[in-house]
Coordinates of C-alpha atoms in Angstrom, one line a residue:
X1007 CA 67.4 32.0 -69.1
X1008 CA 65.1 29.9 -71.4
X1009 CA 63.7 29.6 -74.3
X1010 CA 60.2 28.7 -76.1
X1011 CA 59.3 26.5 -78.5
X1012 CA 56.1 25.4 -80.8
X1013 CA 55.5 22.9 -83.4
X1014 CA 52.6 21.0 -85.4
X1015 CA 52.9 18.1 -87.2
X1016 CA 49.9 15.8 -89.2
X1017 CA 46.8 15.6 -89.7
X1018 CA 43.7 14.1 -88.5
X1019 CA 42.5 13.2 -84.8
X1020 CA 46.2 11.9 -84.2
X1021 CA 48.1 15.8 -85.3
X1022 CA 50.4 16.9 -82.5
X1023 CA 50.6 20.3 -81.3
X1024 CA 53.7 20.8 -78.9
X1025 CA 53.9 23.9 -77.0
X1026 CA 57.8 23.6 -74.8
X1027 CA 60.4 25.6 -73.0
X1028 CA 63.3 24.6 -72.4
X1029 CA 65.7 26.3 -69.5
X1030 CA 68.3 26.5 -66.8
X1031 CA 67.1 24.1 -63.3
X1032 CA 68.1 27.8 -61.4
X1033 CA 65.4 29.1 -63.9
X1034 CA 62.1 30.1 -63.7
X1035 CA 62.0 26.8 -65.9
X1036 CA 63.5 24.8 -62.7
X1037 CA 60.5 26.2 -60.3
X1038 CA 57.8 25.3 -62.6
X1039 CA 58.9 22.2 -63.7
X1040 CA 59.1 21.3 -59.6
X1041 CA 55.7 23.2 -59.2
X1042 CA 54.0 21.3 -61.9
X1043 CA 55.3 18.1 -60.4
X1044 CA 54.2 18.9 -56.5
X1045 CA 50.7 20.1 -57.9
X1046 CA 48.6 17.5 -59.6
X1047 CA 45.1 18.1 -61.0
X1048 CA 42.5 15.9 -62.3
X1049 CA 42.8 15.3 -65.7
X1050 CA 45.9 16.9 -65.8
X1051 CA 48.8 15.1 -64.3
X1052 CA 52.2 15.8 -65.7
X1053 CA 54.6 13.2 -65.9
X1054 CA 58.0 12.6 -66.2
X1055 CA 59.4 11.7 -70.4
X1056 CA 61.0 8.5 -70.3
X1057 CA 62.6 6.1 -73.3
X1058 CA 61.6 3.0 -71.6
X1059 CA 60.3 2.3 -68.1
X1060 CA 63.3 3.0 -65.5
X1061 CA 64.8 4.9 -68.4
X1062 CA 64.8 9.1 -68.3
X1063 CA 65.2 11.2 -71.0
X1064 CA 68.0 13.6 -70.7
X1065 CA 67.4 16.5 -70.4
X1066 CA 64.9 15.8 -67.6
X1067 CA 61.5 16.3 -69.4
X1068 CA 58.2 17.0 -67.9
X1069 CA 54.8 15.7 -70.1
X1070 CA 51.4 18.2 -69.4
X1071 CA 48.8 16.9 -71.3
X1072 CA 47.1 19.6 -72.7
X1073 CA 43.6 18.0 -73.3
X1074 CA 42.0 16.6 -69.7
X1075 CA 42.5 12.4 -69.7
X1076 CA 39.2 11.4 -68.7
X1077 CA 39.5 7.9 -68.3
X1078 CA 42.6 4.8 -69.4
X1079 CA 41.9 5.2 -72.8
X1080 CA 43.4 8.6 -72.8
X1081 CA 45.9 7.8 -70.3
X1082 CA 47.3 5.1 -72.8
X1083 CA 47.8 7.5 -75.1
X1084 CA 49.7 9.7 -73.3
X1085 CA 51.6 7.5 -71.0
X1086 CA 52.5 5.0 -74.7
X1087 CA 53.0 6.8 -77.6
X1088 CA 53.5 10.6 -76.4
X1089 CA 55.6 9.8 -73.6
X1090 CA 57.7 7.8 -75.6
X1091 CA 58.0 10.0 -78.5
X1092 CA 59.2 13.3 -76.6
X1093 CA 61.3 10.8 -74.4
X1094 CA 63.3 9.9 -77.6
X1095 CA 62.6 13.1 -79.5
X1096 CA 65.0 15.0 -76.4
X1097 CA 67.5 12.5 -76.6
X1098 CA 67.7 12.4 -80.2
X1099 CA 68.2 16.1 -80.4
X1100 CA 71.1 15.9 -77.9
X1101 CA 72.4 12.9 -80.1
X1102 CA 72.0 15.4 -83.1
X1103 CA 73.4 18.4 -81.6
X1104 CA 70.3 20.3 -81.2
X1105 CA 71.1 20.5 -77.8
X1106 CA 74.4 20.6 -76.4
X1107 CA 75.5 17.1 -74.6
X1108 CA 77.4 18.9 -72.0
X1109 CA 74.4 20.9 -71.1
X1110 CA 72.0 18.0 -70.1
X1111 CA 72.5 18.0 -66.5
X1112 CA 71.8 21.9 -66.1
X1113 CA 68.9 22.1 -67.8
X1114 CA 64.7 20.5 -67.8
X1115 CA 62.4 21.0 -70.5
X1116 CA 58.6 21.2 -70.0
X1117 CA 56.0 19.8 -72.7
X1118 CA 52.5 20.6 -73.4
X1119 CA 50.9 17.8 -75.2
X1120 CA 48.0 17.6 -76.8
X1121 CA 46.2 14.8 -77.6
X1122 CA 42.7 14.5 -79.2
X1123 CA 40.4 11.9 -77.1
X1124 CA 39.5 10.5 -80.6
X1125 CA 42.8 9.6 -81.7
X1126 CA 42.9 6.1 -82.7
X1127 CA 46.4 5.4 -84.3
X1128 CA 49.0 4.8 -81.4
X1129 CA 52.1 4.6 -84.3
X1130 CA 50.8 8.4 -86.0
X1131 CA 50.2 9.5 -82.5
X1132 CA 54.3 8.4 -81.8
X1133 CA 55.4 9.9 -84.9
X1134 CA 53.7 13.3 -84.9
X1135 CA 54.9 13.6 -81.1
X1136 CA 58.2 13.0 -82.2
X1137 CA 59.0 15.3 -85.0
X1138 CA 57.0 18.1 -83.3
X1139 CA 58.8 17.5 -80.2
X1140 CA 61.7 17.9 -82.0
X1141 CA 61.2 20.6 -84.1
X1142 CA 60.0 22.9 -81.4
X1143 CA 63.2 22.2 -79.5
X1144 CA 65.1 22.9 -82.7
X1145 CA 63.1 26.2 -82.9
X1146 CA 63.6 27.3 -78.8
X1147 CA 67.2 26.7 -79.5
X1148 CA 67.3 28.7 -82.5
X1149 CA 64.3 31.2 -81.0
X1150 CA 63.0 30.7 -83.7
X1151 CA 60.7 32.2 -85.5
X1152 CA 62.5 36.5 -85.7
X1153 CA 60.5 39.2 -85.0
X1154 CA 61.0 39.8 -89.0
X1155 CA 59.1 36.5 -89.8
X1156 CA 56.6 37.1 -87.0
X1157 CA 55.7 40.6 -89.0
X1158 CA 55.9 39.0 -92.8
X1159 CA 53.2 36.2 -91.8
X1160 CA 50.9 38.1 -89.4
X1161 CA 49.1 39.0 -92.5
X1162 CA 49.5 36.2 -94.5
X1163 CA 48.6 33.1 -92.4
X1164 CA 45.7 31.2 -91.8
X1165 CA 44.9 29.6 -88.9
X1166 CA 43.5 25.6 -90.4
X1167 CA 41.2 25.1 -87.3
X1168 CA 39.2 28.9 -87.7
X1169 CA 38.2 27.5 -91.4
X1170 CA 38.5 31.2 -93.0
X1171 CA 41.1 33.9 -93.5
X1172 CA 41.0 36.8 -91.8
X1173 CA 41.4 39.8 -94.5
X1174 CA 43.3 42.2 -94.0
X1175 CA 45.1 45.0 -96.5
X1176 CA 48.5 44.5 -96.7
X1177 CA 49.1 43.8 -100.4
X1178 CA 47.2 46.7 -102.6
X1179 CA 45.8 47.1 -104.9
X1180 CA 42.4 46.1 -104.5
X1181 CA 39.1 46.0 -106.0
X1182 CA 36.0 47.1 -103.4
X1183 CA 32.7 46.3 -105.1
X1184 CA 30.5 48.9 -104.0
X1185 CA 26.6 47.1 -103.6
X1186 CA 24.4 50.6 -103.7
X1187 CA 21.7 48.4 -103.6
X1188 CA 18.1 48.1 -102.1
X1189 CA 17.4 44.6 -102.3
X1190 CA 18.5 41.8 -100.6
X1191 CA 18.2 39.1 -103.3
X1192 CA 19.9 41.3 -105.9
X1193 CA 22.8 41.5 -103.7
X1194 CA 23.3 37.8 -102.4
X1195 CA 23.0 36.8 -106.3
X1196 CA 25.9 39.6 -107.2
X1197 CA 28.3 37.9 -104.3
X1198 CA 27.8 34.7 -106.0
X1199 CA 28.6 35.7 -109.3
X1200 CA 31.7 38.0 -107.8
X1201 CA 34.9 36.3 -108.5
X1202 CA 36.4 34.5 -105.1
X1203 CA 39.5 36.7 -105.2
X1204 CA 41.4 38.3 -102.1
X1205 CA 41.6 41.7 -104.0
X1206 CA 38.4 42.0 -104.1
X1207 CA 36.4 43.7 -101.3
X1208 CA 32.8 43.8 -100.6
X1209 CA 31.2 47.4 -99.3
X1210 CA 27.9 47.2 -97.7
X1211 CA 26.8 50.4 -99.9
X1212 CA 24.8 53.4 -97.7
X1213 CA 21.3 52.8 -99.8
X1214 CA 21.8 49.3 -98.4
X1215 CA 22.5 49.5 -94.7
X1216 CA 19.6 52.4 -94.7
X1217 CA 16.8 49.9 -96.0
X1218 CA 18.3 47.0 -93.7
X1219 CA 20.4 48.5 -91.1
X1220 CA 24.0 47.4 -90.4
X1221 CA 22.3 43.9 -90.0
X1222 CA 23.0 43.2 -93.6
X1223 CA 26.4 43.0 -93.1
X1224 CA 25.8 39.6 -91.7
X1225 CA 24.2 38.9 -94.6
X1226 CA 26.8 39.7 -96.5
X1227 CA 29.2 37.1 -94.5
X1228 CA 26.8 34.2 -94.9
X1229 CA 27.3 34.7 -98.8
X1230 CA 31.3 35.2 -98.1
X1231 CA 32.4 33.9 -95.3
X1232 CA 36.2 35.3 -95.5
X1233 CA 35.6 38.7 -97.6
X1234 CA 36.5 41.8 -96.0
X1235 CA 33.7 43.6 -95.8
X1236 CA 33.5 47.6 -95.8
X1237 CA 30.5 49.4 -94.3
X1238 CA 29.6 52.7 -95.5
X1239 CA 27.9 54.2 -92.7
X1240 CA 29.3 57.8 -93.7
X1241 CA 29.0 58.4 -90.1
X1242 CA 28.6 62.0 -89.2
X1243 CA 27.7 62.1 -85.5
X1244 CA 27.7 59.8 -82.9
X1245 CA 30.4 57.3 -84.5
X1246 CA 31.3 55.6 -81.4
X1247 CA 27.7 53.7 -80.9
X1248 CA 28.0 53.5 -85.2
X1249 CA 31.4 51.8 -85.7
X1250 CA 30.7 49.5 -82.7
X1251 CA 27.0 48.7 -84.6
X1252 CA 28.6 47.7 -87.2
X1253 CA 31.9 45.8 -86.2
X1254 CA 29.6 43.8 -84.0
X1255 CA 28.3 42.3 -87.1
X1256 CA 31.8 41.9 -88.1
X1257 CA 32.4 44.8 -90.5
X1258 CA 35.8 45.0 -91.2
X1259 CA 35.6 48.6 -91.9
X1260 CA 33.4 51.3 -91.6
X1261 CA 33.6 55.0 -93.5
X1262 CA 33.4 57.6 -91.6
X1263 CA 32.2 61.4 -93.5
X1264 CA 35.0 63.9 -93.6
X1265 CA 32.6 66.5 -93.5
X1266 CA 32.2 65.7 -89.7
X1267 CA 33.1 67.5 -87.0
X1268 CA 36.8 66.6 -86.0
X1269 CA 36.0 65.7 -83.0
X1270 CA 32.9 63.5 -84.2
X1271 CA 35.4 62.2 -86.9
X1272 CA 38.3 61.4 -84.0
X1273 CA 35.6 59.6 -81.7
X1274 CA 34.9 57.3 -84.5
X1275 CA 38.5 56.2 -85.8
X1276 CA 39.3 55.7 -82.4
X1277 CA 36.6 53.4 -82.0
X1278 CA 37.0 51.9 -85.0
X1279 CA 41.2 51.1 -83.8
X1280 CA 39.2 49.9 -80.4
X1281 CA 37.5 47.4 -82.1
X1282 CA 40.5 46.1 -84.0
X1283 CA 38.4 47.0 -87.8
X1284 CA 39.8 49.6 -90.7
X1285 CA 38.9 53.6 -90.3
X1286 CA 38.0 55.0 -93.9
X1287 CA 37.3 58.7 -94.2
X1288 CA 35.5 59.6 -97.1
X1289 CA 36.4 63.1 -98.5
X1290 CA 33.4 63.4 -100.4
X1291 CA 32.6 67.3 -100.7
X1292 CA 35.1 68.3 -98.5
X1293 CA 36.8 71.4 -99.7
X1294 CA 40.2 71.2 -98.1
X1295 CA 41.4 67.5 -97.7
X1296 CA 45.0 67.8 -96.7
X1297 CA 44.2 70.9 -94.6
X1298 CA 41.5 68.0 -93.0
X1299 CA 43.8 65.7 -92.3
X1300 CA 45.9 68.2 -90.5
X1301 CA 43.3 69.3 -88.5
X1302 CA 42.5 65.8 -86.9
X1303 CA 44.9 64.0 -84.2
X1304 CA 44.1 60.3 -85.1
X1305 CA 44.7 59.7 -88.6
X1306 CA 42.2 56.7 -90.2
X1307 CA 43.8 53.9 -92.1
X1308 CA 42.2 54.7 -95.3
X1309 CA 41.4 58.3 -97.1
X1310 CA 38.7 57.7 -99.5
X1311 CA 39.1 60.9 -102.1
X1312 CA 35.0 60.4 -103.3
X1313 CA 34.1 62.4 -106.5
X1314 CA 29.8 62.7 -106.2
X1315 CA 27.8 61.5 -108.7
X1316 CA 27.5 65.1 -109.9
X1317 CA 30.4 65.8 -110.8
X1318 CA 30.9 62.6 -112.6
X1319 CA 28.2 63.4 -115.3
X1320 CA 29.5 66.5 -115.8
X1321 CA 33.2 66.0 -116.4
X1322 CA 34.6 62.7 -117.6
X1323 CA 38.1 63.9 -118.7
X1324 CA 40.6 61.3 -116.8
X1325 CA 42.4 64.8 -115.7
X1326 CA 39.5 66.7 -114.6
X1327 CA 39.0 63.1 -112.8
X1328 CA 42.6 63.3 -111.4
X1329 CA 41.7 67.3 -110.0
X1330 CA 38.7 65.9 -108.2
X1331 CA 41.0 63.1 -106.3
X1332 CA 44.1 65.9 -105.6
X1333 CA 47.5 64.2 -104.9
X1334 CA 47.1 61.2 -104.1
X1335 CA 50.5 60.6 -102.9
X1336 CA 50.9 63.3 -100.8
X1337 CA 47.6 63.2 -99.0
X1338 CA 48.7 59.4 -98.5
X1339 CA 52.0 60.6 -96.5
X1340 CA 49.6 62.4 -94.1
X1341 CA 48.3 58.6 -93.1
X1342 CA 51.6 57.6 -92.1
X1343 CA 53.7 54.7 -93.8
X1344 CA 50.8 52.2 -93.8
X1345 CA 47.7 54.6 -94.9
X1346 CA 45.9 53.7 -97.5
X1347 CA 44.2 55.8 -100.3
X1348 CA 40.7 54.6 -102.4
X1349 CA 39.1 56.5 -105.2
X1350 CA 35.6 56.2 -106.4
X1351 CA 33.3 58.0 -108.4
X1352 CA 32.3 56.5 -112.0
X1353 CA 35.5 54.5 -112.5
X1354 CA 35.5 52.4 -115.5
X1355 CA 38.0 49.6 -116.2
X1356 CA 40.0 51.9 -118.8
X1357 CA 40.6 54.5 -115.7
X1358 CA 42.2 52.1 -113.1
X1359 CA 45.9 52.2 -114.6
X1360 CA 45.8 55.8 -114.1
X1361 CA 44.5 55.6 -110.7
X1362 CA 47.1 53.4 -109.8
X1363 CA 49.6 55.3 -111.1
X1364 CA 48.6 58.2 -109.0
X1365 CA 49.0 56.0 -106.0
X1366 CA 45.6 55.0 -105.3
X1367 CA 45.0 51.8 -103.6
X1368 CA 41.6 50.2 -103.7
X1369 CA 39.8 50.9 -107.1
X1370 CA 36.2 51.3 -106.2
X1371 CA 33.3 50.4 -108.3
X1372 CA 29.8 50.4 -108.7
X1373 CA 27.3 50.8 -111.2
X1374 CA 29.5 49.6 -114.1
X1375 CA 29.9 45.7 -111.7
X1376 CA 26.2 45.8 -109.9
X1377 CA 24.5 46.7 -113.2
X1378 CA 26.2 44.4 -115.0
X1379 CA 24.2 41.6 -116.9
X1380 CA 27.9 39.5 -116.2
X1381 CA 28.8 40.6 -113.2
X1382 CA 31.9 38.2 -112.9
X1383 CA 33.0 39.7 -116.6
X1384 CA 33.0 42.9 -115.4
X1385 CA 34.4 42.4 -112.3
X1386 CA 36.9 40.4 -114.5
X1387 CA 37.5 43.7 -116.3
X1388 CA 38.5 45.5 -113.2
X1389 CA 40.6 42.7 -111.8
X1390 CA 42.8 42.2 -115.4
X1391 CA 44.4 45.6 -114.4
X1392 CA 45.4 44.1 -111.0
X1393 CA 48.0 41.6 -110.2
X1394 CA 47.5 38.3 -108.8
X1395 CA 46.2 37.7 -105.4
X1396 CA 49.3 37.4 -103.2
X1397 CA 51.2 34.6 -102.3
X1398 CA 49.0 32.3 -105.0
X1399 CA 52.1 29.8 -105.4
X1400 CA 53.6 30.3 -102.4
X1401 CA 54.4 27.2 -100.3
X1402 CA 54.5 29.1 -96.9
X1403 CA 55.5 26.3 -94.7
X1404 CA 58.6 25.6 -97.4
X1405 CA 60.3 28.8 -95.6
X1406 CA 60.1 27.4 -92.1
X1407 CA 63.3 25.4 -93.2
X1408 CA 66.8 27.2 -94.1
X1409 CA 68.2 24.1 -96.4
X1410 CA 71.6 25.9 -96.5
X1411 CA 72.0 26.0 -92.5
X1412 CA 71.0 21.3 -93.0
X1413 CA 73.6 21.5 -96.0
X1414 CA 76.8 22.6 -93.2

């Protein structure tokens, strides 16, 4: 058996990134480590973690750099500070009871180092080697992180080297901003004035992607880098080549019309799921939405229950508006536990609560944000109805650490 660990620690050129496992020698651990040692490469060349010279760790630990040493500046660094620190980072863990003394003679531990060429400071260099060493033992030995954690955080993380945050909906509600636009100015100055909020989502309206094809969507990411950005192509036929169009310019969703075929309407969620972005399906004039949802095998992530423009200037009673949208719960339980239901269709801030309270989640709006004078103050009036953006004061690396297991 054995087990894997990971850890980084600090900042700057000199951060340590530690990738280990840590195993039986009649382990898959115990051929590698031998492997690894038989099999030198250029740039590459592991070596054994020692305290001192003539002094081996215990457990036995074997240093791959991670990052090809190109000449005996980079070997320094490896062969002085990260050696040492892992060296002394395994045999304090023993010393601490991370790992069990008795064990130290059965088992080998491999580490992937990493060490940026530019990396200047030899005692940060030894120090963020050393706790990261450590805590990724600490976590191997604990297998740390659970499954549980791993599905909490998928969500929630961001990555610090990928500079943005990769939306996606986990936490409704939501506000999607709706740009039925035909002008490209008029839209890049609403994004600016849009408040920076992760419940708010950007939809590349139809009228838009018409005048400047799904290009725009691009467009749309230069202005927001880390929105999530909705395309609504209400895709009828061909939906494959559609969906793929548009996530290719990095759409993170794309509506599909219900009043497609099912088998048109299939085609396209399944592409959608093939290229890892949101299926919406926009029930816009479609008689029998429930019975809709029936009919078709592949269920999209989102229903979009539409009322037309129409109907909206005809009827503005909030139950009439609650008719047009049907049971929103129930049609929702056709999606599956994680389906998702938006409304649209003249929504004014006074209407949200009772959208929400019929179990809608993304509040879509148009005409009362994008023909705004203040488009931040009306967005603001949509958003007042919501709650906060998630995890706002959360410290996420403070739950890493169970301070009740340190206080035993």
């Amino acid at each position: 058996m054995y087990e894997i660990g990971e850890a980084l620690i600090g900042d700057g050129p000199e951060l340590a990134h530690i990738d280990l496992v840590i195993g039986d020698k009649s382990s898959a651990v115990g051929t590698a480590f031998a492997t690894n040692m038989a099999n030198m490469s250029v740039g590459h060349t592991p070596l054994l973690s020692v305290i001192r010279p003539n002094l081996l760790t215990k457990p036995a630990t074997l240093i791959i750099p991670k990052v090809t040493v190109q000449n005996l500046d980079d070997a320094s660094k490896i062969f002085g500070p990260a050696q040492t620190a892992v060296g002394r980072a395994v045999a304090d863990a023993v010393e601490e009871g991370i790992i069990n003394k008795d064990d130290v003679e059965d088992l080998l531990i491999m580490v992937n180092v990493f060490i940026d060429p530019s990396a200047k400071d030899y005692r940060k260099i030894y120090q963020y080697n050393y706790g990261a060493t450590k805590l990724a033992l600490k976590r191997a030995i604990e297998k740390y992180p659970s499954v549980d954690k791993v599905l909490a955080e998928k969500d929630r993380g961001t990555h610090p080297i990928m500079g943005f945050k990769a939306m996606k909906l986990w936490n409704p509600p939501y506000l999607q901003v709706a740009l039925d636009l035909d002008n490209e100015e008029k839209m890049r100055s609403i994004i600016r004035d849009l408040p920076k909020r992760e419940r708010v989502l950007i939809e590349a309206g139809t009228p838009l992607v018409k005048k400047f094809g799904v290009e725009i969507i691009s467009k749309i990411r230069e202005e927001r880098p880390g929105a999530f950005i909705i395309a609504d192509l209400k895709t009828l036929d061909v939906g494959r080549v559609e969906v793929k169009m548009a996530a290719d310019e990095t759409a993170d969703a794309v509506a599909i019309s219900g009043l497609g075929t099912n088998e048109s309407i299939e085609n396209a969620i399944h592409e959608c799921s093939k290229q890892g972005i949101y299926s919406i399906l926009d029930m816009m004039n479609v008689d029998d939405i429930p019975g809709k949802l029936d009919q078709i095998k592949l269920k999209p992530n989102i229903v979009l229950l539409h009322r037309n423009i129409d109907l909206e200037t005809r009827d503005d009673d909030p139950e009439a508006q609650l008719k047009q949208w049907g049971n929103i719960k129930d049609i929702k339980a056709k999606l599956g536990e994680r389906g998702l239901a938006a409304v649209a269709g003249g929504i004014t801030p006074d209407k949200v609560n009772i959208a929400l309270d019929a179990g809608a989640d993304i509040i879509i709006a148009g005409r009362y944000i994008i023909g705004s004078s203040d488009v931040r103050r009306a967005a603001d009036d949509f958003l007042r109805y919501l709650p906060q953006d998630s995890d706002t004061m959360r410290v996420a690396l403070d739950e890493d650490e169970n301070l009740n297991d340190l206080k035993k």
